[in-house]
PDB file of C-alpha atoms in Angstrom:
ATOM      1  CA  MET A 680     -59.848  68.718   0.882  1.00 88.00           C
ATOM      2  CA  GLU A 681     -58.509  65.320  -0.087  1.00 94.00           C
ATOM      3  CA  TYR A 682     -58.519  63.654  -3.487  1.00 96.00           C
ATOM      4  CA  SER A 683     -58.342  59.987  -4.350  1.00 96.00           C
ATOM      5  CA  ILE A 684     -55.804  59.046  -7.007  1.00 96.00           C
ATOM      6  CA  LYS A 685     -58.664  58.792  -9.521  1.00 95.00           C
ATOM      7  CA  GLU A 686     -59.995  62.235  -8.614  1.00 96.00           C
ATOM      8  CA  LEU A 687     -56.561  63.868  -8.770  1.00 95.00           C
ATOM      9  CA  SER A 688     -55.887  62.138 -12.077  1.00 95.00           C
ATOM     10  CA  GLU A 689     -59.039  63.643 -13.579  1.00 94.00           C
ATOM     11  CA  LEU A 690     -58.405  67.051 -11.996  1.00 94.00           C
ATOM     12  CA  ALA A 691     -54.821  67.369 -13.240  1.00 94.00           C
ATOM     13  CA  GLY A 692     -55.230  65.578 -16.565  1.00 93.00           C
ATOM     14  CA  VAL A 693     -52.576  62.958 -15.864  1.00 93.00           C
ATOM     15  CA  SER A 694     -53.029  59.214 -15.632  1.00 94.00           C
ATOM     16  CA  ALA A 695     -53.285  57.355 -12.344  1.00 94.00           C
ATOM     17  CA  ARG A 696     -50.384  55.249 -13.590  1.00 93.00           C
ATOM     18  CA  THR A 697     -48.253  58.423 -13.789  1.00 94.00           C
ATOM     19  CA  LEU A 698     -49.199  59.383 -10.231  1.00 96.00           C
ATOM     20  CA  ARG A 699     -48.267  55.925  -8.991  1.00 95.00           C
ATOM     21  CA  TYR A 700     -44.932  56.210 -10.780  1.00 95.00           C
ATOM     22  CA  TYR A 701     -44.297  59.623  -9.193  1.00 96.00           C
ATOM     23  CA  ASP A 702     -44.948  57.995  -5.833  1.00 96.00           C
ATOM     24  CA  GLU A 703     -42.540  55.129  -6.575  1.00 95.00           C
ATOM     25  CA  ILE A 704     -39.663  57.453  -7.456  1.00 94.00           C
ATOM     26  CA  GLY A 705     -40.378  59.811  -4.547  1.00 95.00           C
ATOM     27  CA  LEU A 706     -41.384  62.750  -6.716  1.00 95.00           C
ATOM     28  CA  LEU A 707     -44.940  63.030  -5.378  1.00 96.00           C
ATOM     29  CA  LYS A 708     -45.889  61.055  -2.283  1.00 96.00           C
ATOM     30  CA  PRO A 709     -49.576  60.907  -1.311  1.00 96.00           C
ATOM     31  CA  LEU A 710     -50.766  62.533   1.905  1.00 96.00           C
ATOM     32  CA  ARG A 711     -51.816  59.117   3.164  1.00 96.00           C
ATOM     33  CA  VAL A 712     -52.488  55.561   2.077  1.00 95.00           C
ATOM     34  CA  ASN A 713     -55.428  53.736   3.681  1.00 94.00           C
ATOM     35  CA  GLU A 714     -55.507  50.133   4.832  1.00 92.00           C
ATOM     36  CA  ALA A 715     -56.750  49.002   1.437  1.00 92.00           C
ATOM     37  CA  GLY A 716     -53.736  50.618  -0.257  1.00 93.00           C
ATOM     38  CA  TYR A 717     -55.617  53.548  -1.818  1.00 94.00           C
ATOM     39  CA  ARG A 718     -53.674  56.793  -2.133  1.00 96.00           C
ATOM     40  CA  TYR A 719     -55.116  60.141  -1.057  1.00 96.00           C
ATOM     41  CA  TYR A 720     -53.692  63.597  -1.808  1.00 97.00           C
ATOM     42  CA  GLY A 721     -54.104  66.881   0.081  1.00 95.00           C
ATOM     43  CA  GLU A 722     -53.709  70.552  -0.825  1.00 93.00           C
ATOM     44  CA  ARG A 723     -49.927  70.504  -0.488  1.00 93.00           C
ATOM     45  CA  GLU A 724     -49.627  67.520  -2.832  1.00 95.00           C
ATOM     46  CA  VAL A 725     -51.900  69.232  -5.374  1.00 94.00           C
ATOM     47  CA  GLU A 726     -49.638  72.292  -5.325  1.00 92.00           C
ATOM     48  CA  SER A 727     -46.562  70.101  -5.758  1.00 94.00           C
ATOM     49  CA  LEU A 728     -48.162  68.313  -8.708  1.00 95.00           C
ATOM     50  CA  GLN A 729     -48.931  71.668 -10.301  1.00 94.00           C
ATOM     51  CA  GLN A 730     -45.251  72.618 -10.069  1.00 93.00           C
ATOM     52  CA  ILE A 731     -44.189  69.249 -11.454  1.00 94.00           C
ATOM     53  CA  LEU A 732     -46.453  69.673 -14.475  1.00 92.00           C
ATOM     54  CA  PHE A 733     -45.274  73.252 -15.070  1.00 89.00           C
ATOM     55  CA  TYR A 734     -41.635  72.161 -15.061  1.00 87.00           C
ATOM     56  CA  ARG A 735     -42.431  69.143 -17.248  1.00 86.00           C
ATOM     57  CA  GLU A 736     -44.094  71.446 -19.772  1.00 81.00           C
ATOM     58  CA  ARG A 737     -40.871  73.456 -19.884  1.00 80.00           C
ATOM     59  CA  GLY A 738     -38.861  70.316 -20.633  1.00 74.00           C
ATOM     60  CA  PHE A 739     -37.229  69.611 -17.272  1.00 81.00           C
ATOM     61  CA  GLU A 740     -36.344  66.017 -16.384  1.00 80.00           C
ATOM     62  CA  LEU A 741     -38.031  64.423 -13.383  1.00 88.00           C
ATOM     63  CA  LYS A 742     -34.810  64.168 -11.347  1.00 87.00           C
ATOM     64  CA  THR A 743     -34.174  67.873 -11.853  1.00 85.00           C
ATOM     65  CA  ILE A 744     -37.752  68.761 -10.897  1.00 90.00           C
ATOM     66  CA  GLN A 745     -37.460  66.691  -7.731  1.00 92.00           C
ATOM     67  CA  ARG A 746     -34.260  68.499  -6.771  1.00 89.00           C
ATOM     68  CA  ILE A 747     -35.870  71.911  -7.396  1.00 90.00           C
ATOM     69  CA  ILE A 748     -39.218  71.564  -5.646  1.00 91.00           C
ATOM     70  CA  TYR A 749     -37.866  69.763  -2.590  1.00 91.00           C
ATOM     71  CA  ASP A 750     -34.985  72.143  -2.047  1.00 89.00           C
ATOM     72  CA  GLU A 751     -35.313  73.822   1.346  1.00 87.00           C
ATOM     73  CA  ASN A 752     -34.980  77.218  -0.355  1.00 89.00           C
ATOM     74  CA  PHE A 753     -37.724  76.544  -2.908  1.00 88.00           C
ATOM     75  CA  ASP A 754     -40.101  79.515  -3.128  1.00 88.00           C
ATOM     76  CA  MET A 755     -43.512  78.924  -4.708  1.00 85.00           C
ATOM     77  CA  LEU A 756     -44.062  82.575  -5.650  1.00 88.00           C
ATOM     78  CA  ASN A 757     -40.673  82.902  -7.320  1.00 87.00           C
ATOM     79  CA  ALA A 758     -41.287  79.640  -9.177  1.00 86.00           C
ATOM     80  CA  MET A 759     -44.645  80.868 -10.511  1.00 87.00           C
ATOM     81  CA  GLU A 760     -43.136  84.183 -11.598  1.00 89.00           C
ATOM     82  CA  GLU A 761     -40.373  82.274 -13.384  1.00 84.00           C
ATOM     83  CA  HIS A 762     -42.935  80.055 -15.125  1.00 84.00           C
ATOM     84  CA  LEU A 763     -44.882  83.127 -16.234  1.00 88.00           C
ATOM     85  CA  LEU A 764     -41.783  84.843 -17.607  1.00 85.00           C
ATOM     86  CA  ALA A 765     -40.750  81.720 -19.520  1.00 79.00           C
ATOM     87  CA  LEU A 766     -44.236  81.281 -20.974  1.00 83.00           C
ATOM     88  CA  GLU A 767     -44.456  84.938 -22.006  1.00 85.00           C
ATOM     89  CA  LYS A 768     -41.128  84.666 -23.833  1.00 77.00           C
ATOM     90  CA  GLN A 769     -42.289  81.453 -25.472  1.00 76.00           C
ATOM     91  CA  LYS A 770     -45.561  83.123 -26.488  1.00 83.00           C
ATOM     92  CA  ALA A 771     -43.750  86.117 -28.009  1.00 79.00           C
ATOM     93  CA  ASN A 772     -41.394  83.865 -29.971  1.00 73.00           C
ATOM     94  CA  THR A 773     -44.263  81.684 -31.162  1.00 78.00           C
ATOM     95  CA  GLU A 774     -46.349  84.654 -32.287  1.00 82.00           C
ATOM     96  CA  ALA A 775     -43.402  86.101 -34.221  1.00 76.00           C
ATOM     97  CA  LEU A 776     -42.809  82.760 -35.931  1.00 74.00           C
ATOM     98  CA  ILE A 777     -46.503  82.420 -36.797  1.00 83.00           C
ATOM     99  CA  LEU A 778     -46.491  85.822 -38.502  1.00 81.00           C
ATOM    100  CA  THR A 779     -43.373  84.933 -40.478  1.00 78.00           C
ATOM    101  CA  VAL A 780     -44.773  81.570 -41.594  1.00 80.00           C
ATOM    102  CA  LYS A 781     -48.072  83.173 -42.626  1.00 85.00           C
ATOM    103  CA  LYS A 782     -46.296  85.794 -44.701  1.00 81.00           C
ATOM    104  CA  THR A 783     -44.042  83.168 -46.283  1.00 80.00           C
ATOM    105  CA  ILE A 784     -47.117  81.153 -47.293  1.00 86.00           C
ATOM    106  CA  GLN A 785     -48.718  84.288 -48.752  1.00 86.00           C
ATOM    107  CA  SER A 786     -45.505  85.034 -50.639  1.00 82.00           C
ATOM    108  CA  ILE A 787     -45.422  81.534 -52.131  1.00 83.00           C
ATOM    109  CA  LYS A 788     -49.048  81.917 -53.217  1.00 88.00           C
ATOM    110  CA  GLY A 789     -48.229  85.265 -54.802  1.00 86.00           C
ATOM    111  CA  GLU A 790     -50.500  87.157 -52.429  1.00 87.00           C
ATOM    112  CA  CYS A 791     -47.697  89.382 -51.138  1.00 82.00           C
ATOM    113  CA  VAL A 792     -44.009  90.083 -51.693  1.00 80.00           C
ATOM    114  CA  MET A 793     -41.406  89.378 -49.027  1.00 77.00           C
ATOM    115  CA  SER A 794     -38.384  91.639 -49.003  1.00 77.00           C
ATOM    116  CA  ASP A 795     -34.883  90.149 -48.862  1.00 72.00           C
ATOM    117  CA  LYS A 796     -34.680  91.367 -45.262  1.00 76.00           C
ATOM    118  CA  GLU A 797     -37.868  89.493 -44.364  1.00 77.00           C
ATOM    119  CA  LYS A 798     -36.650  86.333 -46.112  1.00 74.00           C
ATOM    120  CA  PHE A 799     -33.362  86.583 -44.239  1.00 80.00           C
ATOM    121  CA  GLN A 800     -35.248  87.006 -40.961  1.00 79.00           C
ATOM    122  CA  ALA A 801     -37.310  83.943 -41.794  1.00 75.00           C
ATOM    123  CA  LEU A 802     -34.115  81.901 -42.200  1.00 78.00           C
ATOM    124  CA  LYS A 803     -32.911  82.937 -38.753  1.00 86.00           C
ATOM    125  CA  GLU A 804     -36.278  82.224 -37.171  1.00 81.00           C
ATOM    126  CA  LYS A 805     -36.335  78.793 -38.813  1.00 80.00           C
ATOM    127  CA  ALA A 806     -32.894  78.038 -37.356  1.00 85.00           C
ATOM    128  CA  VAL A 807     -34.012  79.141 -33.876  1.00 84.00           C
ATOM    129  CA  ARG A 808     -37.185  77.064 -34.122  1.00 80.00           C
ATOM    130  CA  GLU A 809     -35.315  73.936 -35.198  1.00 80.00           C
ATOM    131  CA  ASN A 810     -32.732  74.387 -32.462  1.00 82.00           C
ATOM    132  CA  GLU A 811     -35.486  74.764 -29.867  1.00 78.00           C
ATOM    133  CA  GLU A 812     -37.217  71.625 -31.085  1.00 75.00           C
ATOM    134  CA  MET A 813     -34.055  69.526 -30.987  1.00 76.00           C
ATOM    135  CA  TYR A 814     -32.155  70.865 -27.987  1.00 77.00           C
ATOM    136  CA  GLY A 815     -34.343  73.466 -26.271  1.00 77.00           C
ATOM    137  CA  ALA A 816     -35.466  71.360 -23.314  1.00 72.00           C
ATOM    138  CA  GLU A 817     -31.955  70.168 -22.453  1.00 73.00           C
ATOM    139  CA  ALA A 818     -30.462  73.619 -22.914  1.00 78.00           C
ATOM    140  CA  ARG A 819     -33.035  75.271 -20.650  1.00 75.00           C
ATOM    141  CA  GLU A 820     -32.510  72.638 -17.986  1.00 72.00           C
ATOM    142  CA  LYS A 821     -28.730  72.923 -18.113  1.00 74.00           C
ATOM    143  CA  TYR A 822     -28.250  76.669 -18.647  1.00 76.00           C
ATOM    144  CA  GLY A 823     -31.600  78.252 -17.722  1.00 75.00           C
ATOM    145  CA  ASP A 824     -34.270  80.132 -19.671  1.00 75.00           C
ATOM    146  CA  GLU A 825     -32.367  83.423 -19.650  1.00 77.00           C
ATOM    147  CA  GLU A 826     -29.300  81.968 -21.338  1.00 81.00           C
ATOM    148  CA  VAL A 827     -31.371  80.211 -23.987  1.00 83.00           C
ATOM    149  CA  HIS A 828     -33.364  83.400 -24.592  1.00 82.00           C
ATOM    150  CA  THR A 829     -30.090  85.340 -25.003  1.00 85.00           C
ATOM    151  CA  PHE A 830     -28.850  82.741 -27.501  1.00 88.00           C
ATOM    152  CA  ASN A 831     -32.055  82.993 -29.530  1.00 86.00           C
ATOM    153  CA  GLN A 832     -32.097  86.783 -29.499  1.00 89.00           C
ATOM    154  CA  LYS A 833     -28.448  87.114 -30.517  1.00 91.00           C
ATOM    155  CA  MET A 834     -29.110  84.815 -33.449  1.00 89.00           C
ATOM    156  CA  LEU A 835     -32.261  86.697 -34.460  1.00 87.00           C
ATOM    157  CA  ASN A 836     -30.452  90.042 -34.200  1.00 89.00           C
ATOM    158  CA  MET A 837     -27.543  89.020 -36.444  1.00 90.00           C
ATOM    159  CA  THR A 838     -26.880  91.135 -39.502  1.00 89.00           C
ATOM    160  CA  GLU A 839     -26.610  89.371 -42.829  1.00 86.00           C
ATOM    161  CA  THR A 840     -22.818  89.555 -42.617  1.00 91.00           C
ATOM    162  CA  GLN A 841     -22.809  88.090 -39.125  1.00 93.00           C
ATOM    163  CA  TRP A 842     -25.219  85.348 -40.167  1.00 92.00           C
ATOM    164  CA  GLU A 843     -23.035  84.400 -43.118  1.00 91.00           C
ATOM    165  CA  ARG A 844     -19.988  84.269 -40.836  1.00 95.00           C
ATOM    166  CA  PHE A 845     -21.930  82.158 -38.329  1.00 95.00           C
ATOM    167  CA  GLN A 846     -22.886  79.638 -41.021  1.00 93.00           C
ATOM    168  CA  GLU A 847     -19.417  79.711 -42.560  1.00 96.00           C
ATOM    169  CA  LEU A 848     -17.734  78.961 -39.213  1.00 96.00           C
ATOM    170  CA  LYS A 849     -19.940  75.925 -38.704  1.00 95.00           C
ATOM    171  CA  LYS A 850     -18.910  74.555 -42.096  1.00 96.00           C
ATOM    172  CA  VAL A 851     -15.227  75.439 -41.653  1.00 97.00           C
ATOM    173  CA  VAL A 852     -14.999  73.720 -38.261  1.00 97.00           C
ATOM    174  CA  LEU A 853     -16.550  70.568 -39.674  1.00 97.00           C
ATOM    175  CA  LYS A 854     -14.249  70.587 -42.735  1.00 97.00           C
ATOM    176  CA  ARG A 855     -11.151  71.141 -40.560  1.00 97.00           C
ATOM    177  CA  LEU A 856     -12.203  68.236 -38.355  1.00 97.00           C
ATOM    178  CA  GLU A 857     -12.697  65.916 -41.317  1.00 97.00           C
ATOM    179  CA  ASP A 858      -9.333  66.922 -42.759  1.00 97.00           C
ATOM    180  CA  GLY A 859      -7.756  66.526 -39.336  1.00 97.00           C
ATOM    181  CA  ILE A 860      -8.992  62.962 -38.971  1.00 97.00           C
ATOM    182  CA  GLU A 861      -7.864  62.034 -42.481  1.00 96.00           C
ATOM    183  CA  HIS A 862      -4.386  63.465 -41.851  1.00 96.00           C
ATOM    184  CA  GLY A 863      -4.135  62.127 -38.306  1.00 96.00           C
ATOM    185  CA  ILE A 864      -3.381  65.462 -36.600  1.00 97.00           C
ATOM    186  CA  GLU A 865      -2.378  65.472 -32.929  1.00 96.00           C
ATOM    187  CA  VAL A 866      -4.467  67.259 -30.304  1.00 96.00           C
ATOM    188  CA  GLU A 867      -1.413  69.332 -29.336  1.00 97.00           C
ATOM    189  CA  SER A 868      -0.911  70.559 -32.914  1.00 97.00           C
ATOM    190  CA  GLU A 869      -1.523  74.054 -34.232  1.00 96.00           C
ATOM    191  CA  ALA A 870      -4.155  72.600 -36.553  1.00 97.00           C
ATOM    192  CA  ALA A 871      -6.137  71.332 -33.549  1.00 97.00           C
ATOM    193  CA  LYS A 872      -5.685  74.688 -31.836  1.00 97.00           C
ATOM    194  CA  GLU A 873      -7.152  76.487 -34.858  1.00 97.00           C
ATOM    195  CA  ILE A 874     -10.174  74.189 -34.759  1.00 98.00           C
ATOM    196  CA  ALA A 875     -10.752  74.930 -31.071  1.00 98.00           C
ATOM    197  CA  MET A 876     -10.418  78.687 -31.626  1.00 98.00           C
ATOM    198  CA  LEU A 877     -12.764  78.676 -34.626  1.00 97.00           C
ATOM    199  CA  HIS A 878     -15.268  76.757 -32.536  1.00 97.00           C
ATOM    200  CA  LYS A 879     -14.888  79.340 -29.768  1.00 97.00           C
ATOM    201  CA  GLU A 880     -15.563  82.157 -32.240  1.00 97.00           C
ATOM    202  CA  TRP A 881     -18.678  80.351 -33.444  1.00 96.00           C
ATOM    203  CA  LEU A 882     -19.988  79.900 -29.897  1.00 95.00           C
ATOM    204  CA  CYS A 883     -19.273  83.499 -28.919  1.00 95.00           C
ATOM    205  CA  MET A 884     -21.534  84.738 -31.694  1.00 95.00           C
ATOM    206  CA  THR A 885     -24.551  83.542 -29.692  1.00 93.00           C
ATOM    207  CA  TRP A 886     -23.287  83.316 -26.115  1.00 92.00           C
ATOM    208  CA  LYS A 887     -23.924  86.035 -23.554  1.00 88.00           C
ATOM    209  CA  GLN A 888     -20.472  85.520 -22.061  1.00 90.00           C
ATOM    210  CA  TYR A 889     -17.669  83.084 -22.844  1.00 94.00           C
ATOM    211  CA  SER A 890     -16.123  80.838 -20.220  1.00 94.00           C
ATOM    212  CA  VAL A 891     -13.549  78.086 -20.585  1.00 96.00           C
ATOM    213  CA  GLU A 892     -15.588  75.738 -18.388  1.00 94.00           C
ATOM    214  CA  ALA A 893     -18.728  76.189 -20.480  1.00 92.00           C
ATOM    215  CA  HIS A 894     -16.759  75.704 -23.702  1.00 96.00           C
ATOM    216  CA  LYS A 895     -15.314  72.441 -22.434  1.00 96.00           C
ATOM    217  CA  GLY A 896     -18.722  71.356 -21.204  1.00 93.00           C
ATOM    218  CA  VAL A 897     -20.310  71.912 -24.617  1.00 93.00           C
ATOM    219  CA  ALA A 898     -17.489  70.000 -26.295  1.00 95.00           C
ATOM    220  CA  MET A 899     -18.033  67.083 -23.921  1.00 95.00           C
ATOM    221  CA  MET A 900     -21.647  66.892 -25.074  1.00 91.00           C
ATOM    222  CA  TYR A 901     -20.454  66.201 -28.604  1.00 94.00           C
ATOM    223  CA  VAL A 902     -19.234  62.772 -27.536  1.00 95.00           C
ATOM    224  CA  ALA A 903     -21.824  62.169 -24.801  1.00 91.00           C
ATOM    225  CA  ASP A 904     -24.910  62.922 -26.891  1.00 88.00           C
ATOM    226  CA  GLU A 905     -25.374  60.749 -29.957  1.00 89.00           C
ATOM    227  CA  ARG A 906     -27.257  63.506 -31.794  1.00 86.00           C
ATOM    228  CA  PHE A 907     -24.172  65.751 -31.767  1.00 91.00           C
ATOM    229  CA  THR A 908     -21.840  62.845 -32.513  1.00 94.00           C
ATOM    230  CA  LYS A 909     -23.970  61.869 -35.488  1.00 93.00           C
ATOM    231  CA  TYR A 910     -23.802  65.435 -36.828  1.00 92.00           C
ATOM    232  CA  TYR A 911     -20.014  65.779 -36.595  1.00 96.00           C
ATOM    233  CA  ASP A 912     -19.277  62.174 -37.656  1.00 96.00           C
ATOM    234  CA  ARG A 913     -21.742  62.125 -40.562  1.00 94.00           C
ATOM    235  CA  LYS A 914     -18.974  61.834 -43.169  1.00 95.00           C
ATOM    236  CA  VAL A 915     -15.843  60.985 -41.198  1.00 96.00           C
ATOM    237  CA  GLN A 916     -15.837  59.014 -37.950  1.00 96.00           C
ATOM    238  CA  GLY A 917     -13.966  60.569 -35.049  1.00 96.00           C
ATOM    239  CA  CYS A 918     -14.688  64.254 -35.718  1.00 97.00           C
ATOM    240  CA  ALA A 919     -16.730  64.742 -32.559  1.00 97.00           C
ATOM    241  CA  LYS A 920     -13.995  63.130 -30.482  1.00 97.00           C
ATOM    242  CA  LEU A 921     -11.294  65.276 -32.081  1.00 97.00           C
ATOM    243  CA  LEU A 922     -13.275  68.468 -31.471  1.00 98.00           C
ATOM    244  CA  CYS A 923     -13.893  67.515 -27.861  1.00 97.00           C
ATOM    245  CA  GLU A 924     -10.222  66.712 -27.237  1.00 97.00           C
ATOM    246  CA  ALA A 925      -9.005  69.849 -29.035  1.00 98.00           C
ATOM    247  CA  VAL A 926     -11.242  72.062 -26.896  1.00 98.00           C
ATOM    248  CA  GLN A 927     -10.261  70.275 -23.687  1.00 97.00           C
ATOM    249  CA  TYR A 928      -6.587  70.843 -24.504  1.00 97.00           C
ATOM    250  CA  TRP A 929      -6.613  74.351 -26.007  1.00 97.00           C
ATOM    251  CA  ALA A 930      -9.519  76.206 -24.343  1.00 96.00           C
ATOM    252  CA  GLY A 931      -8.103  78.843 -22.030  1.00 91.00           C
ATOM    253  CA  LYS A 932      -4.559  78.630 -23.376  1.00 88.00           C
TER     254      LYS A 932
END
């Protein structure tokens, strides 16, 4: 069966303009184009569009999706199983957050009492939710769903002592960076080394496994992504750059 661009647009719930754009960038070519210039799509194109929309829903960029679905080793069944696993994890996380939010609301209204343990768990879940909203899509694209899931679970499973250390390290690294900029420390200095090692400790509290390459890659993001730069440079300019350079120099030494 063939679909006109209008019919496929209505079937898939995407605009005809989007389909034309996908054609222009080579992401989804029509099966054929008639003499009048109208695009028509077949079964294979419908399946490809389904995959595109699944990956888009998971936050993947179009260039990445194109590389995945047109790889000669791409397997439709494996892709669908991966989508299902990711959605099930997302569903479980969402349901847990919903329960926590509901109980928090009830606690505020005086309808129930939340224990300190439950309040502490709510703090961790809030942190995971905010991190997902801000960086989840990029992280999943760069590192994969499994790594992001591991990060989230390690954070959620932290004891109160571990959580306090995790929060303390974040503050200490930032304070050391600000002091380092104000005092003009060199990247080769022991002070810069301490910053890099504290940052490593902070990362390892949520990472599945540490690697020098990954550490350096994360540090590079701090100067490449304005959101991270804004966070580290919020009081003193140059903190993100100092952290990046310190990690590049000291990681693995």
